[in-house]
Amino acid sequence: MLGPRYFYVIIGGGLAGLQLARQLSRDVFFKGKRIAIIDSDFSLPIKTWCFWEKGKGKWDALLTKSWSRGKFISSEKNIDLQLPPYRYKMIKAADYHQKLQEEIKLSGDIEFITDEIQNIDPVTMKAKGRKKSYGATHFFDSRVDPSYQESKKHTTIFQHFKGWEVETTDPIFTPDAFTMMDYRIKYPDATAFTYILPYTPNKALVEYTFFSPFLTEDKVYDEMLQDYFKKILKTKDFQIKSTETGVIPMTDYPFDNANTRLVTKIGTGGGWVKPSTGYSFKNTEKRIAKIIENIKSGRLPGEHLINNKFRKYDAIFLDVLAKNNQKGEGIFTKFYSKNSPQEIFKYLDEETSVSEDLKIMLSLYSFDFVLSFFRKVF
Ligand SMILES: Cc1cc2nc3c(=O)[nH]c(=O)nc-3n(C[C@H](O)[C@H](O)[C@H](O)COP(=O)(O)OP(=O)(O)OC[C@H]3O[C@@H](n4cnc5c(N)ncnc54)[C@H](O)[C@@H]3O)c2cc1C
């Protein structure tokens, strides 16, 4: 069967795919090109995305809430994070999906197709779906190649969590400050903490999060969250309005090596999740701008999307955390107590100079980092 033929096919209509489609549909350079976005399920997901940026941003109209203050709490330290000129911003994925789907449909330039893609054949230049095959001159593919989990050469840990969106009778939250990490409820021998996004004094998303080589059972998160309410927030009086779970790979696996003349991997599948943090929202915006710049300059869309210097730093950091998972609290305490939030955000945004990188690295210095440096660099 011949099947339809497109200029571009975007596989996956999530954070990366929808944003790429939106930017293509808004750019006259791509006018008249036949483009499709294919997803097995276009329904709205229950996910919360946070990111930081300076001043006003592209997504401000969609924000649920933003904060100019944060907290970091460990056994030793209680750190007040004063963020300006940055703000920590929160978007519900459902709001983002709905708005972008509407906007892209309104532009009339991009076809939405519900199908599950199984593979891309480089000879026929077709993506084979369950329903049809789709030809294209280039594919943007957000499927995640699962082989990263088997790679012996690379380090993978998982950021996995469960969150409860709760309403309480008493006003127990401080809505002017979110909690980046609170290590007071501990899981043995692991990097695990509570993360809080407070909307009002009575309403918040409270998540128990691991950065660990292992995954865990659902009831473990529930127990840790129950403990946090009982021992830290000291209340039994709350109602769970919704729950959110997630597993994000934190890995130095080079997903971008799969980029070719025919295929550019995007999103998590392209290695756009920062290995040391699990964040990808802001990276997505930057990388899509780079893809469009590449295309307009006659380069392959997937060229130079990943900064190798920062990928090495991330690899060392991941190795330390994977080999010494029980030391996460100490490592993050040094990170947040010896550097300002502005220095941290600039470094995590991969905008720092080598001397600024060195300052951050020296703040984390320990023999574990030296060992991981030699393991990852040589
Ligand atoms: C619960 C959760 C919370 C997160 N919170 C944050 C955060 O606060 N900040 C941050 O920066 N990052 C966060 N992340 C990490 C990351 O930003 C998100 O996972 C983000 O959605 C990744 O974007 P993506 O486009 O790669 O994948 P997705 O948004 O998951 O989109 C992928 C799409 O591809 C589709 N698809 C998959 N396989 C196929 C196939 N074979 N055929 C057709 N379609 C297919 C899926 O249905 C999906 O719609 C979070 C992740 C999770 C899971």
Short mmCIF file of C-alpha atoms and ligand atoms in Angstrom, two decimals:
data_model
loop_
_atom_site.label_atom_id
_atom_site.label_comp_id
_atom_site.label_asym_id
_atom_site.label_seq_id
_atom_site.Cartn_x
_atom_site.Cartn_y
_atom_site.Cartn_z
CA MET A 1 0.00 0.00 0.00
CA LEU A 2 1.37 3.41 -0.97
CA GLY A 3 0.09 5.47 2.01
CA PRO A 4 0.26 9.25 2.43
CA ARG A 5 3.51 11.18 1.94
CA TYR A 6 4.57 14.21 3.99
CA PHE A 7 7.43 16.65 4.12
CA TYR A 8 7.78 16.18 7.88
CA VAL A 9 6.21 13.62 10.17
CA ILE A 10 6.36 14.30 13.91
CA ILE A 11 5.98 11.12 15.94
CA GLY A 12 4.58 11.88 19.41
CA GLY A 13 2.35 14.83 20.28
CA GLY A 14 3.70 15.46 23.79
CA LEU A 15 5.80 18.30 25.16
CA ALA A 16 8.38 18.21 22.35
CA GLY A 17 6.22 17.11 19.41
CA LEU A 18 3.44 19.64 20.01
CA GLN A 19 5.90 22.46 20.51
CA LEU A 20 7.80 21.59 17.35
CA ALA A 21 4.51 21.44 15.40
CA ARG A 22 3.47 24.81 16.85
CA GLN A 23 6.73 26.50 15.92
CA LEU A 24 6.66 25.04 12.38
CA SER A 25 3.04 26.15 11.90
CA ARG A 26 3.91 29.72 12.97
CA ASP A 27 6.92 30.08 10.66
CA VAL A 28 6.39 31.22 7.05
CA PHE A 29 9.52 29.28 6.05
CA PHE A 30 7.48 26.07 6.42
CA LYS A 31 4.27 27.35 4.78
CA GLY A 32 2.90 24.94 2.19
CA LYS A 33 4.90 21.96 3.48
CA ARG A 34 2.73 18.96 4.25
CA ILE A 35 3.28 18.04 7.91
CA ALA A 36 1.66 15.41 10.15
CA ILE A 37 1.80 14.84 13.89
CA ILE A 38 1.09 11.25 14.92
CA ASP A 39 0.29 10.05 18.43
CA SER A 40 -1.25 6.85 19.70
CA ASP A 41 -3.28 8.92 22.19
CA PHE A 42 -3.97 12.65 21.98
CA SER A 43 -5.91 12.77 25.26
CA LEU A 44 -4.81 15.28 27.92
CA PRO A 45 -2.22 13.92 30.40
CA ILE A 46 -2.12 14.45 34.18
CA LYS A 47 1.38 15.85 34.66
CA THR A 48 2.84 18.97 36.18
CA TRP A 49 5.80 20.65 34.56
CA CYS A 50 7.99 23.17 36.32
CA PHE A 51 10.92 25.19 35.05
CA TRP A 52 12.72 28.40 35.86
CA GLU A 53 13.36 31.42 33.70
CA LYS A 54 14.15 35.10 34.01
CA GLY A 55 11.28 37.57 33.67
CA LYS A 56 8.47 37.05 31.20
CA GLY A 57 8.28 33.88 29.13
CA LYS A 58 6.52 32.25 26.22
CA TRP A 59 4.17 30.18 28.37
CA ASP A 60 3.14 32.75 31.01
CA ALA A 61 -0.52 32.75 29.90
CA LEU A 62 -0.69 29.01 30.67
CA LEU A 63 0.91 29.04 34.13
CA THR A 64 -0.99 27.72 37.14
CA LYS A 65 1.40 29.46 39.52
CA SER A 66 4.94 30.82 39.83
CA TRP A 67 7.25 31.53 42.76
CA SER A 68 10.16 33.89 43.40
CA ARG A 69 11.18 32.00 46.58
CA GLY A 70 12.04 28.39 47.26
CA LYS A 71 13.21 26.24 50.16
CA PHE A 72 15.84 23.54 50.48
CA ILE A 73 15.65 21.53 53.71
CA SER A 74 18.04 18.81 54.86
CA SER A 75 18.95 17.37 58.28
CA GLU A 76 21.61 20.10 58.65
CA LYS A 77 20.33 23.07 56.71
CA ASN A 78 17.23 25.06 56.04
CA ILE A 79 18.03 27.27 53.05
CA ASP A 80 15.90 30.11 51.78
CA LEU A 81 16.30 30.32 48.00
CA GLN A 82 15.74 33.89 46.77
CA LEU A 83 15.31 33.40 43.03
CA PRO A 84 15.03 36.86 41.37
CA PRO A 85 15.59 37.64 38.55
CA TYR A 86 14.41 34.03 38.03
CA ARG A 87 10.94 32.68 38.78
CA TYR A 88 10.03 29.02 39.23
CA LYS A 89 7.01 28.43 36.98
CA MET A 90 4.42 25.68 36.92
CA ILE A 91 2.26 24.51 34.00
CA LYS A 92 -0.26 21.70 34.00
CA ALA A 93 0.53 19.48 31.02
CA ALA A 94 -3.20 19.24 30.20
CA ASP A 95 -3.42 23.04 29.76
CA TYR A 96 -0.35 23.01 27.52
CA HIS A 97 -1.61 20.08 25.40
CA GLN A 98 -5.06 21.62 25.00
CA LYS A 99 -3.80 25.08 24.04
CA LEU A 100 -1.16 23.82 21.62
CA GLN A 101 -3.49 21.30 19.99
CA GLU A 102 -6.10 24.06 19.46
CA GLU A 103 -3.53 26.51 18.12
CA ILE A 104 -1.96 24.02 15.70
CA LYS A 105 -5.36 22.85 14.44
CA LEU A 106 -6.41 26.47 13.91
CA SER A 107 -3.34 27.12 11.76
CA GLY A 108 -4.72 24.49 9.37
CA ASP A 109 -1.22 23.44 8.29
CA ILE A 110 -0.69 20.25 10.24
CA GLU A 111 -2.63 16.98 10.15
CA PHE A 112 -3.34 15.18 13.43
CA ILE A 113 -3.25 11.39 13.04
CA THR A 114 -4.01 8.86 15.77
CA ASP A 115 -1.81 5.81 15.22
CA GLU A 116 0.98 3.96 16.99
CA ILE A 117 4.28 3.97 15.10
CA GLN A 118 6.25 0.75 15.24
CA ASN A 119 9.36 1.57 13.23
CA ILE A 120 10.88 3.82 10.60
CA ASP A 121 12.24 2.09 7.50
CA PRO A 122 15.26 4.07 6.15
CA VAL A 123 15.00 2.42 2.72
CA THR A 124 11.35 3.19 1.95
CA MET A 125 11.49 6.35 4.15
CA LYS A 126 8.27 5.31 5.82
CA ALA A 127 7.09 5.10 9.39
CA LYS A 128 5.05 1.96 9.86
CA GLY A 129 2.00 2.46 12.04
CA ARG A 130 -0.62 -0.02 13.23
CA LYS A 131 -3.12 1.48 10.80
CA LYS A 132 -1.00 2.79 7.91
CA SER A 133 2.50 3.66 6.76
CA TYR A 134 3.51 7.31 6.48
CA GLY A 135 6.22 8.50 4.10
CA ALA A 136 8.27 11.65 4.77
CA THR A 137 11.50 13.40 3.80
CA HIS A 138 12.25 13.74 7.53
CA PHE A 139 10.88 12.27 10.76
CA PHE A 140 10.99 13.93 14.20
CA ASP A 141 10.68 11.02 16.55
CA SER A 142 9.87 11.24 20.28
CA ARG A 143 9.78 7.49 20.94
CA VAL A 144 12.34 6.47 23.61
CA ASP A 145 14.76 3.71 22.56
CA PRO A 146 14.65 1.37 25.61
CA SER A 147 18.17 0.03 24.98
CA TYR A 148 19.60 2.83 27.18
CA GLN A 149 18.72 0.60 30.14
CA GLU A 150 21.02 -2.19 28.95
CA SER A 151 24.04 -0.05 28.11
CA LYS A 152 27.01 -1.07 30.28
CA LYS A 153 28.99 1.97 29.16
CA HIS A 154 26.49 4.50 30.44
CA THR A 155 24.97 5.35 33.78
CA THR A 156 21.22 5.40 34.35
CA ILE A 157 19.28 6.19 37.47
CA PHE A 158 15.57 7.01 37.63
CA GLN A 159 13.75 10.02 38.91
CA HIS A 160 10.55 8.39 40.09
CA PHE A 161 7.82 9.87 42.19
CA LYS A 162 4.24 10.01 43.28
CA GLY A 163 2.45 13.23 44.12
CA TRP A 164 -0.80 13.98 45.88
CA GLU A 165 -2.68 17.14 45.06
CA VAL A 166 -4.30 17.86 48.39
CA GLU A 167 -6.68 20.23 50.10
CA THR A 168 -6.32 20.71 53.85
CA THR A 169 -8.71 22.14 56.43
CA ASP A 170 -5.97 24.14 58.16
CA PRO A 171 -3.80 26.68 56.30
CA ILE A 172 -0.53 24.70 56.51
CA PHE A 173 1.28 25.62 53.28
CA THR A 174 3.33 28.74 52.53
CA PRO A 175 2.17 29.66 49.01
CA ASP A 176 4.94 32.23 48.46
CA ALA A 177 7.70 29.55 48.52
CA PHE A 178 7.89 26.13 46.87
CA THR A 179 10.04 23.35 48.33
CA MET A 180 12.72 22.11 45.93
CA MET A 181 13.90 19.30 48.22
CA ASP A 182 13.03 18.36 51.81
CA TYR A 183 15.12 15.45 53.10
CA ARG A 184 13.49 15.07 56.52
CA ILE A 185 11.48 11.95 55.61
CA LYS A 186 14.15 9.47 54.66
CA TYR A 187 14.17 6.30 52.64
CA PRO A 188 17.15 4.10 53.66
CA ASP A 189 20.31 4.26 51.54
CA ALA A 190 18.76 6.30 48.74
CA THR A 191 18.51 9.84 47.44
CA ALA A 192 14.87 10.54 48.25
CA PHE A 193 13.05 13.70 49.26
CA THR A 194 9.73 15.54 49.32
CA TYR A 195 8.95 18.25 46.73
CA ILE A 196 6.09 20.71 47.34
CA LEU A 197 4.29 23.08 45.01
CA PRO A 198 1.95 25.11 47.24
CA TYR A 199 -0.87 26.93 45.41
CA THR A 200 -2.66 28.42 48.45
CA PRO A 201 -2.35 27.96 52.25
CA ASN A 202 -4.77 25.01 51.91
CA LYS A 203 -3.85 23.51 48.54
CA ALA A 204 -0.63 21.97 47.25
CA LEU A 205 0.98 19.23 45.20
CA VAL A 206 3.19 17.18 47.53
CA GLU A 207 5.45 14.61 45.86
CA TYR A 208 7.80 11.98 47.23
CA THR A 209 10.71 11.62 44.80
CA PHE A 210 13.63 9.25 44.37
CA PHE A 211 16.79 9.73 42.28
CA SER A 212 17.78 6.07 42.50
CA PRO A 213 19.06 3.11 40.46
CA PHE A 214 16.01 1.09 41.55
CA LEU A 215 12.26 1.57 41.13
CA THR A 216 9.84 0.91 43.95
CA GLU A 217 6.31 -0.22 44.67
CA ASP A 218 3.42 2.25 44.70
CA LYS A 219 2.74 1.70 48.41
CA VAL A 220 6.23 2.98 49.31
CA TYR A 221 5.45 6.47 47.99
CA ASP A 222 2.12 6.41 49.86
CA GLU A 223 3.87 5.49 53.12
CA MET A 224 6.45 8.24 52.70
CA LEU A 225 3.78 10.82 51.86
CA GLN A 226 1.65 9.73 54.84
CA ASP A 227 4.75 10.17 57.02
CA TYR A 228 5.39 13.64 55.65
CA PHE A 229 1.84 14.74 56.48
CA LYS A 230 1.98 13.19 59.93
CA LYS A 231 5.51 14.09 61.08
CA ILE A 232 6.35 17.27 59.16
CA LEU A 233 3.06 18.95 58.28
CA LYS A 234 1.48 17.49 61.44
CA THR A 235 -1.99 17.03 60.02
CA LYS A 236 -4.38 14.18 59.34
CA ASP A 237 -6.95 16.54 57.97
CA PHE A 238 -6.43 16.50 54.21
CA GLN A 239 -8.20 15.25 51.11
CA ILE A 240 -6.36 13.84 48.10
CA LYS A 241 -7.89 15.49 45.01
CA SER A 242 -5.69 13.82 42.39
CA THR A 243 -2.46 11.87 42.10
CA GLU A 244 0.48 12.08 39.72
CA THR A 245 3.18 9.50 39.13
CA GLY A 246 6.22 9.47 36.90
CA VAL A 247 9.47 7.78 35.99
CA ILE A 248 12.04 9.94 34.22
CA PRO A 249 15.33 8.39 33.03
CA MET A 250 18.39 10.30 34.24
CA THR A 251 21.08 8.93 31.93
CA ASP A 252 24.18 9.88 29.97
CA TYR A 253 23.14 7.44 27.20
CA PRO A 254 23.74 9.35 23.93
CA PHE A 255 20.20 9.19 22.48
CA ASP A 256 21.22 11.84 19.93
CA ASN A 257 23.61 9.38 18.22
CA ALA A 258 20.49 7.98 16.53
CA ASN A 259 19.99 11.25 14.60
CA THR A 260 20.42 10.75 10.84
CA ARG A 261 19.58 12.49 7.54
CA LEU A 262 16.12 10.93 7.83
CA VAL A 263 15.37 11.00 11.56
CA THR A 264 15.85 13.49 14.39
CA LYS A 265 15.07 12.13 17.82
CA ILE A 266 13.27 14.71 19.98
CA GLY A 267 12.23 15.09 23.62
CA THR A 268 13.19 12.41 26.14
CA GLY A 269 13.91 10.13 23.18
CA GLY A 270 16.47 12.66 21.89
CA GLY A 271 18.29 13.05 25.21
CA TRP A 272 16.66 16.42 25.95
CA VAL A 273 16.06 15.55 29.61
CA LYS A 274 18.99 16.99 31.56
CA PRO A 275 20.68 13.86 32.96
CA SER A 276 21.53 15.38 36.34
CA THR A 277 18.12 16.93 37.05
CA GLY A 278 15.37 15.22 35.03
CA TYR A 279 14.15 18.62 33.78
CA SER A 280 13.45 19.07 30.07
CA PHE A 281 10.78 21.75 29.74
CA LYS A 282 13.09 24.69 29.07
CA ASN A 283 15.57 22.55 27.09
CA THR A 284 12.72 21.70 24.75
CA GLU A 285 12.19 25.36 23.86
CA LYS A 286 15.90 25.90 23.20
CA ARG A 287 16.36 22.75 21.17
CA ILE A 288 13.35 23.37 18.96
CA ALA A 289 14.69 26.85 18.19
CA LYS A 290 18.02 25.19 17.28
CA ILE A 291 16.32 22.60 15.02
CA ILE A 292 14.55 25.38 13.11
CA GLU A 293 17.77 27.40 12.86
CA ASN A 294 19.60 24.28 11.56
CA ILE A 295 16.96 23.64 8.89
CA LYS A 296 17.04 27.26 7.72
CA SER A 297 20.85 27.19 7.53
CA GLY A 298 20.85 24.02 5.43
CA ARG A 299 22.23 21.82 8.24
CA LEU A 300 20.73 18.54 9.40
CA PRO A 301 17.93 19.33 11.89
CA GLY A 302 19.55 17.31 14.70
CA GLU A 303 23.05 18.86 14.54
CA HIS A 304 24.66 20.27 17.71
CA LEU A 305 21.59 19.91 19.90
CA ILE A 306 23.56 18.52 22.83
CA ASN A 307 26.41 20.35 24.59
CA ASN A 308 29.17 17.77 25.09
CA LYS A 309 30.92 19.67 27.88
CA PHE A 310 27.80 19.64 30.05
CA ARG A 311 27.00 16.06 29.06
CA LYS A 312 30.38 15.06 30.56
CA TYR A 313 29.71 16.99 33.79
CA ASP A 314 26.30 15.31 34.01
CA ALA A 315 27.86 11.89 33.42
CA ILE A 316 30.27 12.42 36.34
CA PHE A 317 27.47 13.64 38.61
CA LEU A 318 25.24 10.68 37.68
CA ASP A 319 28.07 8.24 38.32
CA VAL A 320 28.60 9.68 41.82
CA LEU A 321 24.88 9.45 42.58
CA ALA A 322 24.53 5.94 41.15
CA LYS A 323 27.52 4.58 43.07
CA ASN A 324 26.80 6.47 46.32
CA ASN A 325 23.03 6.80 46.31
CA GLN A 326 22.89 7.20 50.08
CA LYS A 327 25.01 10.38 49.80
CA GLY A 328 22.50 12.41 47.76
CA GLU A 329 21.33 14.49 50.70
CA GLY A 330 24.90 15.58 51.51
CA ILE A 331 25.73 16.31 47.86
CA PHE A 332 22.61 18.43 47.30
CA THR A 333 23.12 20.19 50.65
CA LYS A 334 26.56 21.32 49.46
CA PHE A 335 25.12 22.27 46.06
CA TYR A 336 22.40 24.51 47.52
CA SER A 337 24.36 25.93 50.46
CA LYS A 338 27.58 26.83 48.63
CA ASN A 339 26.07 28.29 45.46
CA SER A 340 23.39 30.92 44.96
CA PRO A 341 20.15 29.92 43.16
CA GLN A 342 21.23 32.24 40.30
CA GLU A 343 24.58 30.39 39.93
CA ILE A 344 22.81 27.03 40.12
CA PHE A 345 20.17 27.91 37.50
CA LYS A 346 22.77 29.36 35.14
CA TYR A 347 24.87 26.19 35.46
CA LEU A 348 21.88 23.86 34.99
CA ASP A 349 20.82 25.94 31.97
CA GLU A 350 24.30 25.18 30.54
CA GLU A 351 25.10 28.88 30.23
CA THR A 352 28.15 29.03 32.54
CA SER A 353 31.79 29.64 31.57
CA VAL A 354 34.53 27.13 32.49
CA SER A 355 35.55 29.23 35.52
CA GLU A 356 31.93 29.31 36.73
CA ASP A 357 31.71 25.54 36.18
CA LEU A 358 34.84 25.08 38.28
CA LYS A 359 33.38 27.05 41.16
CA ILE A 360 30.31 24.78 41.19
CA MET A 361 32.45 21.64 40.94
CA LEU A 362 34.75 22.70 43.77
CA SER A 363 31.67 23.31 45.92
CA LEU A 364 30.77 19.63 45.47
CA TYR A 365 34.31 18.32 45.74
CA SER A 366 34.84 14.95 47.40
CA PHE A 367 36.88 11.83 46.63
CA ASP A 368 33.76 10.24 45.09
CA PHE A 369 33.79 12.94 42.40
CA VAL A 370 37.48 12.30 41.69
CA LEU A 371 36.80 8.57 41.21
CA SER A 372 33.81 9.26 38.97
CA PHE A 373 35.80 11.84 37.01
CA PHE A 374 38.39 9.18 36.14
CA ARG A 375 35.70 6.59 35.37
CA LYS A 376 33.79 8.91 33.02
CA VAL A 377 36.55 10.95 31.40
CA PHE A 378 39.17 8.28 30.67
C1 LIG B 1 4.91 13.06 35.66
C2 LIG B 1 6.08 13.80 35.06
C3 LIG B 1 6.41 15.07 35.53
C4 LIG B 1 7.48 15.77 34.97
N1 LIG B 1 7.79 17.00 35.47
C5 LIG B 1 8.74 17.74 34.86
C6 LIG B 1 9.01 19.06 35.32
O1 LIG B 1 8.45 19.53 36.32
N2 LIG B 1 9.92 19.79 34.64
C7 LIG B 1 10.58 19.31 33.54
O2 LIG B 1 11.36 20.03 32.93
N3 LIG B 1 10.38 18.02 33.15
C8 LIG B 1 9.49 17.24 33.77
N4 LIG B 1 9.27 15.94 33.34
C9 LIG B 1 10.16 15.38 32.32
C10 LIG B 1 9.78 15.73 30.88
O3 LIG B 1 9.74 17.14 30.72
C11 LIG B 1 8.44 15.16 30.45
O4 LIG B 1 8.47 13.77 30.53
C12 LIG B 1 8.04 15.58 29.03
O5 LIG B 1 6.69 15.26 28.84
C13 LIG B 1 8.91 14.92 27.96
O6 LIG B 1 8.50 15.37 26.69
P1 LIG B 1 8.43 14.40 25.44
O7 LIG B 1 7.81 15.15 24.33
O8 LIG B 1 9.73 13.74 25.23
O9 LIG B 1 7.47 13.20 25.92
P2 LIG B 1 5.91 13.20 26.18
O10 LIG B 1 5.44 14.54 26.60
O11 LIG B 1 5.67 12.04 27.07
O12 LIG B 1 5.32 12.90 24.74
C14 LIG B 1 5.60 11.73 24.02
C15 LIG B 1 4.36 11.42 23.20
O13 LIG B 1 4.69 10.37 22.27
C16 LIG B 1 3.61 9.49 22.18
N5 LIG B 1 4.14 8.20 21.71
C17 LIG B 1 5.01 7.41 22.36
N6 LIG B 1 5.27 6.31 21.61
C18 LIG B 1 4.55 6.43 20.47
C19 LIG B 1 4.41 5.63 19.29
N7 LIG B 1 5.05 4.47 19.19
N8 LIG B 1 3.61 6.07 18.33
C20 LIG B 1 2.93 7.26 18.44
N9 LIG B 1 3.03 8.05 19.51
C21 LIG B 1 3.82 7.65 20.52
C22 LIG B 1 3.02 9.44 23.58
O14 LIG B 1 1.67 9.04 23.55
C23 LIG B 1 3.21 10.90 24.03
O15 LIG B 1 2.06 11.69 23.79
C24 LIG B 1 8.24 15.20 33.91
C25 LIG B 1 7.93 13.91 33.49
C26 LIG B 1 6.87 13.21 34.05
C27 LIG B 1 6.59 11.82 33.56
#
